[in-house]
CSV table of C-alpha atoms in Angstrom, one decimal:
chain,number,residue,atom,x,y,z
A,1,MET,CA,0.0,0.0,-0.1
A,2,ASP,CA,2.5,2.4,1.0
A,3,ARG,CA,4.3,2.0,-3.2
A,4,ILE,CA,0.7,2.5,-4.2
A,5,GLY,CA,0.8,5.7,-2.4
A,6,LYS,CA,3.8,7.2,-3.5
A,7,ASP,CA,2.6,6.3,-7.6
A,8,ARG,CA,-0.4,8.5,-6.8
A,9,ASP,CA,0.9,11.3,-5.0
A,10,PHE,CA,-1.0,13.7,-7.0
A,11,THR,CA,-4.5,14.8,-6.1
A,12,PRO,CA,-6.5,16.3,-8.8
A,13,PRO,CA,-8.5,19.1,-7.8
A,14,GLN,CA,-12.3,19.2,-8.4
A,15,LEU,CA,-13.9,22.2,-10.6
A,16,SER,CA,-15.5,23.9,-8.0
A,17,GLY,CA,-18.4,27.0,-8.4
A,18,PRO,CA,-15.8,29.8,-9.2
A,19,ALA,CA,-13.3,27.1,-11.1
A,20,ASP,CA,-16.3,26.4,-13.7
A,21,ARG,CA,-17.6,29.5,-13.5
A,22,LEU,CA,-14.2,31.1,-14.7
A,23,TYR,CA,-13.6,28.5,-17.3
A,24,ARG,CA,-16.9,29.5,-19.3
A,25,PHE,CA,-16.6,32.5,-19.0
A,26,ILE,CA,-12.7,33.0,-20.4
A,27,ALA,CA,-14.4,30.0,-23.3
A,28,GLU,CA,-17.0,32.4,-23.7
A,29,SER,CA,-15.0,36.2,-23.6
A,30,PRO,CA,-11.7,35.2,-25.5
A,31,GLY,CA,-8.7,37.6,-24.6
A,32,SER,CA,-10.3,38.4,-21.3
A,33,THR,CA,-7.8,39.3,-18.3
A,34,VAL,CA,-7.8,37.9,-14.6
A,35,GLU,CA,-8.8,41.5,-14.0
A,36,ARG,CA,-12.0,41.6,-16.6
A,37,ALA,CA,-13.0,38.1,-15.2
A,38,ALA,CA,-12.8,39.1,-11.5
A,39,GLU,CA,-15.1,42.1,-12.2
A,40,VAL,CA,-17.5,40.1,-14.4
A,41,LEU,CA,-17.7,37.2,-12.0
A,42,ASP,CA,-17.4,39.1,-8.9
A,43,LEU,CA,-15.0,37.2,-7.6
A,44,SER,CA,-12.8,38.1,-4.6
A,45,THR,CA,-8.9,37.5,-4.9
A,46,SER,CA,-8.6,34.2,-3.3
A,47,GLU,CA,-11.8,33.0,-5.0
A,48,LEU,CA,-9.5,33.5,-8.4
A,49,GLU,CA,-6.4,32.6,-7.3
A,50,GLU,CA,-8.0,29.1,-6.0
A,51,ALA,CA,-10.1,28.4,-9.5
A,52,VAL,CA,-7.0,30.4,-11.4
A,53,ARG,CA,-4.6,27.1,-9.8
A,54,ASP,CA,-7.0,24.3,-10.2
A,55,LEU,CA,-7.8,25.2,-13.9
A,56,ARG,CA,-4.0,25.4,-14.3
A,57,ALA,CA,-3.3,22.2,-13.0
A,58,LEU,CA,-6.2,20.5,-14.7
A,59,GLY,CA,-5.2,21.5,-17.9
A,60,LEU,CA,-7.6,23.7,-19.0
A,61,LEU,CA,-5.8,27.2,-18.8
A,62,SER,CA,-3.2,29.1,-19.6
A,63,THR,CA,-2.2,32.6,-20.2
A,64,ALA,CA,-1.1,33.7,-23.7
A,65,THR,CA,2.5,34.4,-24.6
A,66,THR,CA,1.6,38.5,-26.2
A,67,GLY,CA,2.5,39.5,-22.9
A,68,THR,CA,-1.0,40.8,-22.8
A,69,GLY,CA,-1.6,38.8,-19.1
A,70,SER,CA,-5.1,37.5,-21.2
A,71,LEU,CA,-6.5,33.8,-20.4
A,72,VAL,CA,-6.8,31.1,-22.5
A,73,PRO,CA,-8.7,28.2,-22.4
A,74,TYR,CA,-7.4,25.0,-23.5
A,75,PRO,CA,-9.8,21.9,-24.4
A,76,VAL,CA,-11.7,19.4,-22.4
A,77,GLU,CA,-10.2,16.9,-24.2
A,78,PHE,CA,-6.6,18.1,-22.6
A,79,ALA,CA,-7.6,17.5,-19.2
A,80,ARG,CA,-8.7,14.1,-20.1
A,81,ILE,CA,-5.2,13.5,-21.3
A,82,LYS,CA,-3.6,15.3,-18.7
A,83,VAL,CA,-4.8,14.0,-15.9
A,84,LEU,CA,-8.0,11.4,-16.4
A,85,ASN,CA,-5.9,9.1,-18.9
A,86,PRO,CA,-2.9,8.8,-15.5
A,87,LEU,CA,-5.7,8.4,-13.8
A,88,GLN,CA,-7.3,5.6,-15.5
A,89,GLN,CA,-3.8,3.9,-15.9
A,90,ASP,CA,-3.8,4.0,-11.9
A,91,LEU,CA,-6.7,2.5,-10.9
A,92,ASN,CA,-6.1,0.0,-13.4
A,93,ARG,CA,-2.4,-0.8,-11.9
A,94,ILE,CA,-4.6,-1.2,-8.6
A,95,GLN,CA,-7.5,-3.0,-10.1
A,96,SER,CA,-4.7,-5.9,-11.3
A,97,LEU,CA,-3.1,-5.6,-8.1
A,98,VAL,CA,-6.6,-6.3,-5.8
A,99,ASP,CA,-7.5,-8.9,-8.4
A,100,GLN,CA,-4.3,-10.6,-8.7
A,101,LEU,CA,-3.6,-11.1,-4.7
A,102,ARG,CA,-7.7,-12.2,-3.9
A,103,GLY,CA,-6.3,-15.0,-6.6
A,104,ASP,CA,-4.0,-15.9,-4.9
A,105,LEU,CA,-5.3,-15.6,-1.5
A,106,ASP,CA,-8.6,-17.7,-3.0
A,107,GLU,CA,-5.0,-20.4,-4.1
A,108,LEU,CA,-4.0,-20.0,-1.1
A,109,ASP,CA,-7.5,-20.9,0.9
A,110,LEU,CA,-7.9,-24.1,-1.3
A,111,HIS,CA,-4.6,-25.6,-0.6
A,112,ALA,CA,-4.3,-24.7,3.1
A,113,PRO,CA,-5.4,-26.9,5.8
A,114,HIS,CA,-8.7,-26.1,7.1
A,115,ARG,CA,-8.2,-26.6,10.8
A,116,GLN,CA,-10.2,-23.7,11.8
A,117,HIS,CA,-13.1,-24.6,9.5
A,118,ASP,CA,-13.9,-28.0,10.3
A,119,TYR,CA,-14.3,-27.4,13.9
A,120,CYS,CA,-16.6,-24.6,13.1
A,121,SER,CA,-19.2,-26.4,11.5
A,122,LEU,CA,-22.6,-26.4,11.9
A,123,GLU,CA,-25.2,-29.1,10.6
A,124,ILE,CA,-28.6,-29.3,10.1
A,125,VAL,CA,-30.9,-32.6,10.3
A,126,PRO,CA,-34.1,-32.3,9.6
A,127,GLU,CA,-35.7,-35.7,9.5
A,128,LEU,CA,-36.3,-36.9,13.1
A,129,ALA,CA,-35.5,-40.4,12.4
A,130,ASP,CA,-32.0,-38.9,11.3
A,131,VAL,CA,-31.4,-37.1,14.4
A,132,ARG,CA,-32.2,-40.3,16.3
A,133,ARG,CA,-30.0,-42.8,14.2
A,134,LEU,CA,-27.2,-39.4,15.1
A,135,ILE,CA,-28.2,-39.6,18.4
A,136,THR,CA,-27.0,-43.3,19.2
A,137,GLY,CA,-23.7,-43.1,17.3
A,138,PHE,CA,-22.8,-40.5,18.8
A,139,ALA,CA,-23.5,-41.8,22.3
A,140,ALA,CA,-21.7,-45.2,21.0
A,141,GLU,CA,-18.9,-43.0,20.3
A,142,CYS,CA,-19.2,-41.1,23.8
A,143,ARG,CA,-16.5,-42.1,26.0
A,144,GLU,CA,-16.5,-39.6,28.8
A,145,GLU,CA,-20.2,-37.6,29.8
A,146,ALA,CA,-23.1,-36.8,28.5
A,147,LEU,CA,-25.0,-34.0,29.5
A,148,THR,CA,-29.1,-33.5,28.2
A,149,SER,CA,-31.6,-30.9,29.1
A,150,GLN,CA,-35.3,-32.2,28.2
A,151,PRO,CA,-37.7,-29.5,28.8
A,152,GLY,CA,-41.0,-29.6,29.2
A,153,GLY,CA,-42.0,-31.6,32.5
A,154,ALA,CA,-43.7,-34.7,31.7
A,155,ARG,CA,-41.8,-37.6,28.6
A,156,MET,CA,-43.4,-39.8,26.5
A,157,GLU,CA,-43.4,-43.1,27.4
A,158,GLU,CA,-42.0,-44.2,23.9
A,159,VAL,CA,-39.2,-41.9,23.7
A,160,LEU,CA,-38.6,-42.6,27.1
A,161,ALA,CA,-38.3,-46.6,26.1
A,162,GLU,CA,-36.1,-45.8,22.9
A,163,GLY,CA,-33.7,-44.3,24.4
A,164,MET,CA,-33.7,-47.1,27.7
A,165,ASP,CA,-30.6,-49.2,25.4
A,166,ARG,CA,-28.8,-46.4,24.7
A,167,THR,CA,-28.7,-44.7,28.3
A,168,THR,CA,-27.9,-48.6,29.5
A,169,LYS,CA,-25.2,-49.4,26.7
A,170,LEU,CA,-24.0,-45.5,27.6
A,171,LEU,CA,-24.2,-46.1,31.4
A,172,GLY,CA,-22.2,-49.4,31.5
A,173,ARG,CA,-19.1,-48.5,29.5
A,174,GLY,CA,-18.8,-46.2,32.3
A,175,VAL,CA,-19.6,-42.9,31.1
A,176,ARG,CA,-20.8,-40.3,33.1
A,177,MET,CA,-24.3,-39.0,32.9
A,178,ARG,CA,-26.4,-35.5,33.8
A,179,THR,CA,-29.5,-35.1,33.1
A,180,LEU,CA,-32.0,-32.3,33.7
A,181,TYR,CA,-35.7,-31.8,33.5
A,182,GLN,CA,-37.9,-29.6,35.2
A,183,HIS,CA,-39.8,-30.2,38.3
A,184,THR,CA,-43.2,-31.4,36.5
A,185,ALA,CA,-41.4,-34.6,35.5
A,186,ARG,CA,-41.5,-35.8,39.2
A,187,PHE,CA,-45.6,-35.6,38.9
A,188,SER,CA,-45.2,-37.6,35.9
A,189,PRO,CA,-45.5,-42.5,36.3
A,190,ALA,CA,-43.5,-43.0,33.8
A,191,THR,CA,-40.4,-40.6,33.8
A,192,VAL,CA,-40.5,-41.3,37.1
A,193,SER,CA,-40.4,-45.1,36.4
A,194,TYR,CA,-36.9,-44.4,33.9
A,195,VAL,CA,-35.0,-42.7,36.2
A,196,SER,CA,-35.8,-45.4,39.1
A,197,GLN,CA,-34.1,-47.6,36.2
A,198,VAL,CA,-31.1,-45.2,35.2
A,199,ILE,CA,-29.9,-44.2,38.6
A,200,PRO,CA,-29.0,-47.6,39.8
A,201,LEU,CA,-26.9,-47.7,37.1
A,202,GLY,CA,-24.8,-45.1,37.7
A,203,ALA,CA,-27.1,-41.6,35.9
A,204,GLN,CA,-27.3,-38.3,37.6
A,205,VAL,CA,-30.6,-36.6,37.1
A,206,ARG,CA,-31.8,-32.9,39.0
A,207,THR,CA,-34.7,-30.7,38.2
A,208,LEU,CA,-35.5,-27.2,37.8
A,209,ALA,CA,-38.3,-24.9,37.8
A,210,GLY,CA,-37.4,-22.7,34.8
A,211,GLY,CA,-35.9,-25.5,33.0
A,212,PHE,CA,-32.8,-25.3,30.7
A,213,PRO,CA,-33.1,-25.6,27.2
A,214,ARG,CA,-33.2,-28.9,25.3
A,215,CYS,CA,-30.0,-29.7,24.3
A,216,ILE,CA,-27.5,-33.3,24.3
A,217,VAL,CA,-23.9,-32.7,25.1
A,218,PHE,CA,-21.2,-35.8,24.3
A,219,ASP,CA,-17.7,-35.1,25.5
A,220,ARG,CA,-17.7,-31.2,25.3
A,221,ALA,CA,-17.3,-31.7,22.2
A,222,ILE,CA,-20.9,-32.3,19.8
A,223,ALA,CA,-24.1,-30.8,20.7
A,224,ILE,CA,-27.1,-31.2,19.4
A,225,LEU,CA,-30.0,-28.6,20.0
A,226,PRO,CA,-33.2,-28.3,18.5
A,227,LEU,CA,-34.3,-26.0,15.5
A,228,LEU,CA,-35.6,-23.0,16.2
A,229,ASP,CA,-39.0,-23.5,14.0
A,230,GLY,CA,-39.4,-26.2,16.7
A,231,SER,CA,-39.6,-28.9,13.4
A,232,THR,CA,-38.3,-32.5,14.7
A,233,GLY,CA,-35.5,-32.1,13.5
A,234,ALA,CA,-32.2,-30.3,15.1
A,235,ALA,CA,-28.5,-28.6,14.6
A,236,VAL,CA,-25.3,-30.3,14.9
A,237,VAL,CA,-22.7,-28.6,16.6
A,238,ARG,CA,-19.0,-29.0,16.9
A,239,ASP,CA,-17.8,-25.5,17.4
A,240,PRO,CA,-15.4,-26.0,20.2
A,241,TYR,CA,-16.3,-22.3,22.1
A,242,VAL,CA,-20.1,-22.8,21.1
A,243,VAL,CA,-20.2,-26.2,22.5
A,244,SER,CA,-17.6,-25.0,25.5
A,245,PHE,CA,-20.2,-22.3,26.3
A,246,LEU,CA,-23.2,-24.3,26.5
A,247,ALA,CA,-21.6,-27.0,28.8
A,248,GLU,CA,-20.9,-24.5,31.2
A,249,ALA,CA,-23.9,-23.1,31.0
A,250,PHE,CA,-25.4,-26.6,31.8
A,251,ASP,CA,-23.1,-27.0,35.1
A,252,ARG,CA,-24.4,-23.7,36.2
A,253,ALA,CA,-28.1,-25.1,35.9
A,254,TRP,CA,-27.0,-27.9,37.0
A,255,ASN,CA,-25.5,-26.7,40.6
A,256,THR,CA,-29.0,-24.5,41.2
A,257,ALA,CA,-31.1,-27.6,40.6
A,258,SER,CA,-33.2,-30.2,43.1
A,259,GLU,CA,-31.9,-33.6,43.1
A,260,PHE,CA,-34.6,-35.9,41.3
A,261,SER,CA,-34.7,-39.0,43.7
A,262,ALA,CA,-35.7,-41.9,42.6
A,263,GLU,CA,-38.0,-43.0,45.3
A,264,ASP,CA,-41.7,-41.3,45.7
A,265,ASP,CA,-40.2,-38.2,48.2
A,266,ARG,CA,-43.8,-36.3,49.2
A,267,ALA,CA,-41.6,-33.7,50.6
A,268,ASP,CA,-39.6,-33.2,47.5
A,269,ARG,CA,-43.1,-33.3,45.6
A,270,VAL,CA,-44.1,-30.3,47.5
A,271,ALA,CA,-41.0,-28.1,47.3
A,272,ALA,CA,-41.2,-28.6,43.2
A,273,THR,CA,-44.7,-27.6,43.3
A,274,SER,CA,-43.9,-24.7,45.4
A,275,GLU,CA,-41.2,-23.6,43.3
A,276,ILE,CA,-43.5,-24.3,39.7
A,277,GLN,CA,-46.1,-21.9,42.0
A,278,LEU,CA,-43.3,-19.4,42.4
A,279,THR,CA,-41.7,-19.4,39.0
A,280,ILE,CA,-45.6,-19.1,37.8
A,281,ILE,CA,-45.7,-16.0,39.8
A,282,SER,CA,-42.9,-14.2,39.0
A,283,LEU,CA,-43.7,-14.7,34.9
A,284,LEU,CA,-47.2,-13.4,36.0
A,285,ILE,CA,-45.3,-10.2,37.5
A,286,GLN,CA,-43.4,-10.0,33.9
A,287,GLY,CA,-46.6,-9.6,32.4
A,288,GLU,CA,-46.2,-13.0,30.1
A,289,SER,CA,-49.1,-14.8,28.5
A,290,ASP,CA,-51.0,-18.1,29.7
A,291,LYS,CA,-49.3,-20.0,26.9
A,292,ARG,CA,-46.0,-18.3,27.5
A,293,ILE,CA,-46.0,-19.1,31.2
A,294,ALA,CA,-47.0,-22.8,30.2
A,295,GLN,CA,-43.9,-23.5,28.1
A,296,VAL,CA,-41.5,-21.9,30.4
A,297,VAL,CA,-42.7,-24.4,33.4
A,298,GLY,CA,-43.2,-27.2,31.2
A,299,ILE,CA,-46.8,-28.0,31.5
A,300,SER,CA,-50.3,-27.7,29.8
A,301,LEU,CA,-52.0,-24.3,29.4
A,302,ARG,CA,-55.1,-26.2,31.0
A,303,ASN,CA,-53.1,-27.0,33.8
A,304,CYS,CA,-51.2,-23.6,33.7
A,305,GLN,CA,-54.5,-22.0,33.5
A,306,ARG,CA,-55.2,-23.7,37.2
A,307,HIS,CA,-52.6,-22.5,38.5
A,308,ILE,CA,-52.6,-19.0,37.9
A,309,SER,CA,-56.7,-19.0,39.0
A,310,ASN,CA,-55.7,-20.6,42.4
A,311,ILE,CA,-52.9,-18.1,42.9
A,312,MET,CA,-55.3,-14.9,42.1
A,313,LYS,CA,-58.1,-16.3,44.2
A,314,SER,CA,-56.0,-17.1,46.9
A,315,ILE,CA,-54.8,-13.2,47.0
A,316,GLY,CA,-58.1,-11.7,46.5
A,317,ALA,CA,-57.2,-10.7,42.5
A,318,ARG,CA,-59.7,-9.2,40.4
A,319,ASN,CA,-58.1,-9.5,37.1
A,320,ARG,CA,-54.1,-10.3,36.2
A,321,LEU,CA,-53.5,-6.2,36.0
A,322,HIS,CA,-54.5,-6.5,39.5
A,323,ALA,CA,-52.8,-10.0,40.8
A,324,GLY,CA,-50.0,-8.5,39.1
A,325,TYR,CA,-50.0,-5.6,41.3
A,326,LEU,CA,-50.4,-7.6,44.7
A,327,LEU,CA,-47.6,-10.1,43.9
A,328,SER,CA,-45.2,-7.1,43.6
A,329,LYS,CA,-46.4,-5.6,47.3
A,330,GLU,CA,-46.6,-8.7,48.8
A,331,PRO,CA,-44.5,-12.1,48.4
A,332,PHE,CA,-46.9,-15.1,47.8
A,333,SER,CA,-47.8,-17.1,51.2
A,334,GLY,CA,-49.6,-20.4,49.0
A,335,HIS,CA,-52.3,-21.9,48.9
């Protein structure tokens, strides 16, 4: 760039208003002097001097050799030859350098190792059957740790049954497995049954009121995430920065979660119910809709509306707005 800058040490002036007016005047009034031009055009001395200087630099003006001091306009073509052509040559040369460098970089990129690009990959898998096959494959290759988060409350029996063989083999190899559910999963017989089978094999299970985003992380190297459109497909992420961030977020959520025992502990269920109510109340105060609250706490819309109705009755709220006001003023004390 320094070499290019040295080759282009001339910056042509712009045709300002005074310069444009002066050229037009002397072209239409041959033999005019600087004094005459200043008088007719009503230009100040500094404006006229600058206009003359700019026109000379562009090759558009000279002074007569007769000694009369009259200004002689040169054809516009002179400016093209003196200024535009060299500039165009410079531009062509620079464009050639840019094209050559771009080609060299493309060639280098084609043959250079793509270590960074290899691990910064994101693969979209749209079909559920393909997602399940990938999970089974990744689970079979997993050697140290598997992190799973399954929000949404109760899990479907067929889904739990489909994953049981995979989970059993994973734990049988000594892989550490941690799973996060939502508190509402504690009230699902199918989920409780599944947990009672995997915990003796070495799995660890905890629950949260608001849950953690759905994900599976294998050996902190590969993550499987849901698609934004809510379809049954998934995104496979291998970027170490993204996967590391996700695993650390999971660890933090895990540290605040409650142990999910295989035994039917009534005290734990009561505590979970209380946390669910507190989460609903927090979302009510924030003005969230019933549908959004149901999604966050992992319960059905009807069940969520029943909780909200009970809360409003217990505090004597006339409507949701009134409930939000009352709950923000005084902590909820339960049923």
